[in-house]
Amino acid sequence: MEESGGCGPQQGATAGRVSCGTCHLKGLGFCRLFQSVMPDAPAPFFRGREQFPRRRTIYREGEPIKNIYVIREGWAFRYMLSQDGRRQILSFLMPGDIISPSSVFAKKHQFSVQSLTAMHVCVFDVAVMRELCRNDEPFFRRVIDICLEEKEHMERRLFELGRCARTDASACQQDSQHAEAEKYH
C-alpha cells in the first residue's frame, strides 16, 4: 500500500530548465524524440522536473491527463485494481521510460502508477505537445512511432521478467536495460 498520502510530487519539486542534449537518457525511449526532432531541446513543452518519494501514487486510473512523465531515476509500476480490490501490476518502469505512452493521445489515465523507489521525472505539458502534433505532421508521426516502440518495449520487458526466477528479476531487468541502451548508442 501507499506509504505517503495523496498523489503528486514531493514538496520542493524542482522546475528548472535543463538541456536534453547533456542528459544521460537522451538516446533512450521517449527522450529520443527530442534528439531526432528538436536537437536543441528542452522542447517547448518541457515543464521541469519533479521528485516522488518511494511508494507514492503518481496518478490514479480515471484521472485527467495533464502531464507526460519520463522517468530519470528510480522505478515505478503501472497497475489496475480488480473489482474485488486486488492490485494487478501491468508493467514495471525504469529510467528512460515514459510512464504512459498513450498519455499523448488519451484524455484520462487508463491505469494507476506508483513509485517503487524514490523517483525523479521530467515533466512535459501534454496540451502543448498535442498542439504541436496537430500542427506538425512529421512531428506527430515521430511521436506515434516512439510511443508504439515504448509500448512494445514494455511488453517485451514484462515477458522477460516473467521468465526470470524471482531472485534473478532485478539482474534480468538490469541486463535488459543495458541491452536497450546499447541498441541506441
PDB file of C-alpha atoms in Angstrom:
ATOM      1  CA  MET A   1       0.000   0.000   0.000  1.00  0.00           C
ATOM      2  CA  GLU A   2       0.925   3.588  -0.304  1.00  0.00           C
ATOM      3  CA  GLU A   3       3.293   4.910   2.339  1.00  0.00           C
ATOM      4  CA  SER A   4       2.631   8.628   1.969  1.00  0.00           C
ATOM      5  CA  GLY A   5      -0.745  10.226   1.452  1.00  0.00           C
ATOM      6  CA  GLY A   6      -2.095  11.659  -1.765  1.00  0.00           C
ATOM      7  CA  CYS A   7      -0.974  11.859  -5.329  1.00  0.00           C
ATOM      8  CA  GLY A   8       1.523  14.279  -6.748  1.00  0.00           C
ATOM      9  CA  PRO A   9       5.114  15.270  -6.275  1.00  0.00           C
ATOM     10  CA  GLN A  10       7.024  15.582  -3.059  1.00  0.00           C
ATOM     11  CA  GLN A  11       7.127  19.095  -1.655  1.00  0.00           C
ATOM     12  CA  GLY A  12      10.025  21.066  -3.053  1.00  0.00           C
ATOM     13  CA  ALA A  13       9.856  19.630  -6.570  1.00  0.00           C
ATOM     14  CA  THR A  14      12.234  21.296  -8.982  1.00  0.00           C
ATOM     15  CA  ALA A  15      11.164  23.087 -12.138  1.00  0.00           C
ATOM     16  CA  GLY A  16      14.450  24.384 -13.541  1.00  0.00           C
ATOM     17  CA  ARG A  17      15.429  24.373 -17.214  1.00  0.00           C
ATOM     18  CA  VAL A  18      17.801  21.649 -18.337  1.00  0.00           C
ATOM     19  CA  SER A  19      19.440  20.621 -21.565  1.00  0.00           C
ATOM     20  CA  CYS A  20      18.213  17.350 -23.028  1.00  0.00           C
ATOM     21  CA  GLY A  21      21.440  17.246 -25.063  1.00  0.00           C
ATOM     22  CA  THR A  22      23.520  16.532 -21.963  1.00  0.00           C
ATOM     23  CA  CYS A  23      21.043  14.162 -20.271  1.00  0.00           C
ATOM     24  CA  HIS A  24      22.135  10.560 -19.705  1.00  0.00           C
ATOM     25  CA  LEU A  25      18.761   9.397 -21.102  1.00  0.00           C
ATOM     26  CA  LYS A  26      18.850  11.321 -24.375  1.00  0.00           C
ATOM     27  CA  GLY A  27      19.196   8.188 -26.510  1.00  0.00           C
ATOM     28  CA  LEU A  28      16.530   6.123 -24.763  1.00  0.00           C
ATOM     29  CA  GLY A  29      12.795   5.783 -25.265  1.00  0.00           C
ATOM     30  CA  PHE A  30      10.683   8.892 -25.423  1.00  0.00           C
ATOM     31  CA  CYS A  31      13.721  11.140 -24.963  1.00  0.00           C
ATOM     32  CA  ARG A  32      14.980  10.075 -28.424  1.00  0.00           C
ATOM     33  CA  LEU A  33      12.068  12.062 -29.829  1.00  0.00           C
ATOM     34  CA  PHE A  34      13.663  15.305 -28.734  1.00  0.00           C
ATOM     35  CA  GLN A  35      17.062  14.444 -30.126  1.00  0.00           C
ATOM     36  CA  SER A  36      15.693  13.404 -33.511  1.00  0.00           C
ATOM     37  CA  VAL A  37      13.171  16.221 -33.947  1.00  0.00           C
ATOM     38  CA  MET A  38      14.422  19.005 -31.674  1.00  0.00           C
ATOM     39  CA  PRO A  39      18.132  18.557 -31.015  1.00  0.00           C
ATOM     40  CA  ASP A  40      18.279  21.875 -29.155  1.00  0.00           C
ATOM     41  CA  ALA A  41      15.720  20.644 -26.595  1.00  0.00           C
ATOM     42  CA  PRO A  42      14.377  21.158 -23.982  1.00  0.00           C
ATOM     43  CA  ALA A  43      11.357  21.296 -26.154  1.00  0.00           C
ATOM     44  CA  PRO A  44       8.675  23.975 -25.748  1.00  0.00           C
ATOM     45  CA  PHE A  45       6.528  21.530 -23.790  1.00  0.00           C
ATOM     46  CA  PHE A  46       9.158  20.773 -21.127  1.00  0.00           C
ATOM     47  CA  ARG A  47       7.810  21.911 -17.728  1.00  0.00           C
ATOM     48  CA  GLY A  48      10.629  20.866 -15.434  1.00  0.00           C
ATOM     49  CA  ARG A  49      11.478  18.032 -13.089  1.00  0.00           C
ATOM     50  CA  GLU A  50       9.652  16.556 -10.132  1.00  0.00           C
ATOM     51  CA  GLN A  51      10.598  14.159  -7.360  1.00  0.00           C
ATOM     52  CA  PHE A  52       8.390  11.484  -5.819  1.00  0.00           C
ATOM     53  CA  PRO A  53       9.225   9.530  -2.664  1.00  0.00           C
ATOM     54  CA  ARG A  54       9.014   5.746  -2.772  1.00  0.00           C
ATOM     55  CA  ARG A  55       5.547   4.219  -2.697  1.00  0.00           C
ATOM     56  CA  ARG A  56       3.831   7.445  -3.815  1.00  0.00           C
ATOM     57  CA  THR A  57       0.868   7.297  -6.180  1.00  0.00           C
ATOM     58  CA  ILE A  58       1.782   9.389  -9.234  1.00  0.00           C
ATOM     59  CA  TYR A  59      -1.757   9.274 -10.616  1.00  0.00           C
ATOM     60  CA  ARG A  60      -4.849   7.099 -10.462  1.00  0.00           C
ATOM     61  CA  GLU A  61      -6.865   5.393 -13.162  1.00  0.00           C
ATOM     62  CA  GLY A  62      -9.575   7.722 -14.496  1.00  0.00           C
ATOM     63  CA  GLU A  63      -7.823  10.997 -13.588  1.00  0.00           C
ATOM     64  CA  PRO A  64      -7.468  13.543 -16.405  1.00  0.00           C
ATOM     65  CA  ILE A  65      -4.091  13.629 -18.151  1.00  0.00           C
ATOM     66  CA  LYS A  66      -2.270  16.928 -17.579  1.00  0.00           C
ATOM     67  CA  ASN A  67       1.369  15.958 -17.980  1.00  0.00           C
ATOM     68  CA  ILE A  68       3.604  13.392 -19.591  1.00  0.00           C
ATOM     69  CA  TYR A  69       6.220  11.931 -17.254  1.00  0.00           C
ATOM     70  CA  VAL A  70       9.557  10.403 -18.260  1.00  0.00           C
ATOM     71  CA  ILE A  71      11.481   8.654 -15.500  1.00  0.00           C
ATOM     72  CA  ARG A  72      15.023   9.972 -14.960  1.00  0.00           C
ATOM     73  CA  GLU A  73      15.873   7.987 -11.823  1.00  0.00           C
ATOM     74  CA  GLY A  74      14.101   5.280  -9.875  1.00  0.00           C
ATOM     75  CA  TRP A  75      11.478   2.650 -10.644  1.00  0.00           C
ATOM     76  CA  ALA A  76       7.688   2.640 -10.749  1.00  0.00           C
ATOM     77  CA  PHE A  77       4.909   0.271 -11.732  1.00  0.00           C
ATOM     78  CA  ARG A  78       1.638   0.580 -13.587  1.00  0.00           C
ATOM     79  CA  TYR A  79      -1.350  -1.249 -12.134  1.00  0.00           C
ATOM     80  CA  MET A  80      -5.108  -1.645 -12.144  1.00  0.00           C
ATOM     81  CA  LEU A  81      -7.437  -2.626  -9.328  1.00  0.00           C
ATOM     82  CA  SER A  82      -9.795  -5.539  -9.868  1.00  0.00           C
ATOM     83  CA  GLN A  83     -13.432  -5.329  -8.784  1.00  0.00           C
ATOM     84  CA  ASP A  84     -12.546  -7.166  -5.577  1.00  0.00           C
ATOM     85  CA  GLY A  85      -9.855  -4.551  -4.790  1.00  0.00           C
ATOM     86  CA  ARG A  86      -6.782  -6.605  -5.656  1.00  0.00           C
ATOM     87  CA  ARG A  87      -3.954  -4.883  -7.474  1.00  0.00           C
ATOM     88  CA  GLN A  88      -2.735  -6.305 -10.801  1.00  0.00           C
ATOM     89  CA  ILE A  89       0.666  -4.994 -11.875  1.00  0.00           C
ATOM     90  CA  LEU A  90       0.752  -4.307 -15.609  1.00  0.00           C
ATOM     91  CA  SER A  91       4.403  -3.326 -16.028  1.00  0.00           C
ATOM     92  CA  PHE A  92       7.494  -2.004 -14.317  1.00  0.00           C
ATOM     93  CA  LEU A  93       9.016   1.307 -15.372  1.00  0.00           C
ATOM     94  CA  MET A  94      12.663   2.323 -15.296  1.00  0.00           C
ATOM     95  CA  PRO A  95      14.794   5.343 -16.232  1.00  0.00           C
ATOM     96  CA  GLY A  96      14.114   6.477 -19.796  1.00  0.00           C
ATOM     97  CA  ASP A  97      10.543   5.149 -19.802  1.00  0.00           C
ATOM     98  CA  ILE A  98       7.551   7.342 -20.471  1.00  0.00           C
ATOM     99  CA  ILE A  99       5.113   6.411 -17.726  1.00  0.00           C
ATOM    100  CA  SER A 100       2.269   6.060 -20.211  1.00  0.00           C
ATOM    101  CA  PRO A 101       2.892   6.101 -23.966  1.00  0.00           C
ATOM    102  CA  SER A 102      -0.843   6.617 -24.536  1.00  0.00           C
ATOM    103  CA  SER A 103      -0.903   9.804 -22.433  1.00  0.00           C
ATOM    104  CA  VAL A 104      -0.170  11.889 -25.537  1.00  0.00           C
ATOM    105  CA  PHE A 105      -3.438  10.719 -27.095  1.00  0.00           C
ATOM    106  CA  ALA A 106      -5.875   9.831 -24.278  1.00  0.00           C
ATOM    107  CA  LYS A 107      -7.925  12.198 -22.120  1.00  0.00           C
ATOM    108  CA  LYS A 108      -7.874  10.090 -18.915  1.00  0.00           C
ATOM    109  CA  HIS A 109      -5.376   7.679 -17.401  1.00  0.00           C
ATOM    110  CA  GLN A 110      -6.242   4.058 -18.139  1.00  0.00           C
ATOM    111  CA  PHE A 111      -4.309   2.712 -15.114  1.00  0.00           C
ATOM    112  CA  SER A 112      -2.683   3.894 -11.890  1.00  0.00           C
ATOM    113  CA  VAL A 113       1.054   4.417 -11.326  1.00  0.00           C
ATOM    114  CA  GLN A 114       3.025   4.181  -8.108  1.00  0.00           C
ATOM    115  CA  SER A 115       6.711   4.792  -7.461  1.00  0.00           C
ATOM    116  CA  LEU A 116       8.528   1.696  -6.264  1.00  0.00           C
ATOM    117  CA  THR A 117      11.634   3.646  -5.228  1.00  0.00           C
ATOM    118  CA  ALA A 118      12.331   7.342  -4.822  1.00  0.00           C
ATOM    119  CA  MET A 119      11.877   8.724  -8.301  1.00  0.00           C
ATOM    120  CA  HIS A 120      12.881  11.744 -10.388  1.00  0.00           C
ATOM    121  CA  VAL A 121      10.911  12.536 -13.544  1.00  0.00           C
ATOM    122  CA  CYS A 122      10.952  15.036 -16.384  1.00  0.00           C
ATOM    123  CA  VAL A 123       7.549  16.626 -16.875  1.00  0.00           C
ATOM    124  CA  PHE A 124       6.088  17.625 -20.238  1.00  0.00           C
ATOM    125  CA  ASP A 125       2.919  19.623 -20.847  1.00  0.00           C
ATOM    126  CA  VAL A 126       0.536  17.343 -22.717  1.00  0.00           C
ATOM    127  CA  ALA A 127      -1.587  20.230 -24.075  1.00  0.00           C
ATOM    128  CA  VAL A 128       1.422  21.875 -25.734  1.00  0.00           C
ATOM    129  CA  MET A 129       2.581  18.527 -27.140  1.00  0.00           C
ATOM    130  CA  ARG A 130      -0.883  17.809 -28.545  1.00  0.00           C
ATOM    131  CA  GLU A 131      -0.969  21.242 -30.187  1.00  0.00           C
ATOM    132  CA  LEU A 132       2.419  20.628 -31.776  1.00  0.00           C
ATOM    133  CA  CYS A 133       1.183  17.229 -33.026  1.00  0.00           C
ATOM    134  CA  ARG A 134      -1.856  18.899 -34.626  1.00  0.00           C
ATOM    135  CA  ASN A 135       0.280  21.482 -36.418  1.00  0.00           C
ATOM    136  CA  ASP A 136       3.335  19.447 -37.430  1.00  0.00           C
ATOM    137  CA  GLU A 137       2.607  16.136 -39.199  1.00  0.00           C
ATOM    138  CA  PRO A 138       6.233  14.840 -39.255  1.00  0.00           C
ATOM    139  CA  PHE A 139       6.476  15.520 -35.512  1.00  0.00           C
ATOM    140  CA  PHE A 140       3.139  13.750 -34.957  1.00  0.00           C
ATOM    141  CA  ARG A 141       4.332  10.692 -36.889  1.00  0.00           C
ATOM    142  CA  ARG A 142       7.542  10.573 -34.856  1.00  0.00           C
ATOM    143  CA  VAL A 143       5.549  10.789 -31.603  1.00  0.00           C
ATOM    144  CA  ILE A 144       3.387   7.861 -32.726  1.00  0.00           C
ATOM    145  CA  ASP A 145       6.472   5.809 -33.664  1.00  0.00           C
ATOM    146  CA  ILE A 146       8.180   6.482 -30.327  1.00  0.00           C
ATOM    147  CA  CYS A 147       5.024   5.730 -28.309  1.00  0.00           C
ATOM    148  CA  LEU A 148       4.486   2.440 -30.139  1.00  0.00           C
ATOM    149  CA  GLU A 149       8.136   1.481 -29.616  1.00  0.00           C
ATOM    150  CA  GLU A 150       7.777   2.271 -25.911  1.00  0.00           C
ATOM    151  CA  LYS A 151       4.659   0.117 -25.621  1.00  0.00           C
ATOM    152  CA  GLU A 152       6.365  -2.814 -27.356  1.00  0.00           C
ATOM    153  CA  HIS A 153       9.466  -2.344 -25.205  1.00  0.00           C
ATOM    154  CA  MET A 154       7.357  -2.503 -22.018  1.00  0.00           C
ATOM    155  CA  GLU A 155       5.632  -5.664 -23.206  1.00  0.00           C
ATOM    156  CA  ARG A 156       8.990  -7.329 -24.026  1.00  0.00           C
ATOM    157  CA  ARG A 157      10.364  -6.310 -20.625  1.00  0.00           C
ATOM    158  CA  LEU A 158       7.359  -7.763 -18.813  1.00  0.00           C
ATOM    159  CA  PHE A 159       7.737 -11.004 -20.792  1.00  0.00           C
ATOM    160  CA  GLU A 160      11.442 -11.219 -19.888  1.00  0.00           C
ATOM    161  CA  LEU A 161      10.747 -10.518 -16.219  1.00  0.00           C
ATOM    162  CA  GLY A 162       8.147 -13.266 -16.226  1.00  0.00           C
ATOM    163  CA  ARG A 163      10.803 -15.689 -17.452  1.00  0.00           C
ATOM    164  CA  CYS A 164      13.242 -14.812 -14.666  1.00  0.00           C
ATOM    165  CA  ALA A 165      13.185 -16.518 -11.312  1.00  0.00           C
ATOM    166  CA  ARG A 166      12.087 -14.187  -8.538  1.00  0.00           C
ATOM    167  CA  THR A 167      15.627 -13.852  -7.178  1.00  0.00           C
ATOM    168  CA  ASP A 168      17.001 -13.090 -10.646  1.00  0.00           C
ATOM    169  CA  ALA A 169      14.358 -10.496 -11.681  1.00  0.00           C
ATOM    170  CA  SER A 170      16.470  -7.466 -10.732  1.00  0.00           C
ATOM    171  CA  ALA A 171      19.528  -8.764 -12.601  1.00  0.00           C
ATOM    172  CA  CYS A 172      17.394  -9.634 -15.646  1.00  0.00           C
ATOM    173  CA  GLN A 173      15.867  -6.144 -15.609  1.00  0.00           C
ATOM    174  CA  GLN A 174      19.311  -4.520 -15.468  1.00  0.00           C
ATOM    175  CA  ASP A 175      20.554  -6.724 -18.332  1.00  0.00           C
ATOM    176  CA  SER A 176      17.506  -5.709 -20.367  1.00  0.00           C
ATOM    177  CA  GLN A 177      18.129  -2.011 -19.674  1.00  0.00           C
ATOM    178  CA  HIS A 178      21.801  -2.269 -20.682  1.00  0.00           C
ATOM    179  CA  ALA A 179      20.884  -4.091 -23.904  1.00  0.00           C
ATOM    180  CA  GLU A 180      18.322  -1.390 -24.724  1.00  0.00           C
ATOM    181  CA  ALA A 181      20.862   1.395 -24.121  1.00  0.00           C
ATOM    182  CA  GLU A 182      23.411  -0.330 -26.369  1.00  0.00           C
ATOM    183  CA  LYS A 183      20.853  -0.560 -29.170  1.00  0.00           C
ATOM    184  CA  TYR A 184      20.700   3.254 -29.436  1.00  0.00           C
ATOM    185  CA  HIS A 185      24.401   4.079 -28.981  1.00  0.00           C
TER     186      HIS A 185
END
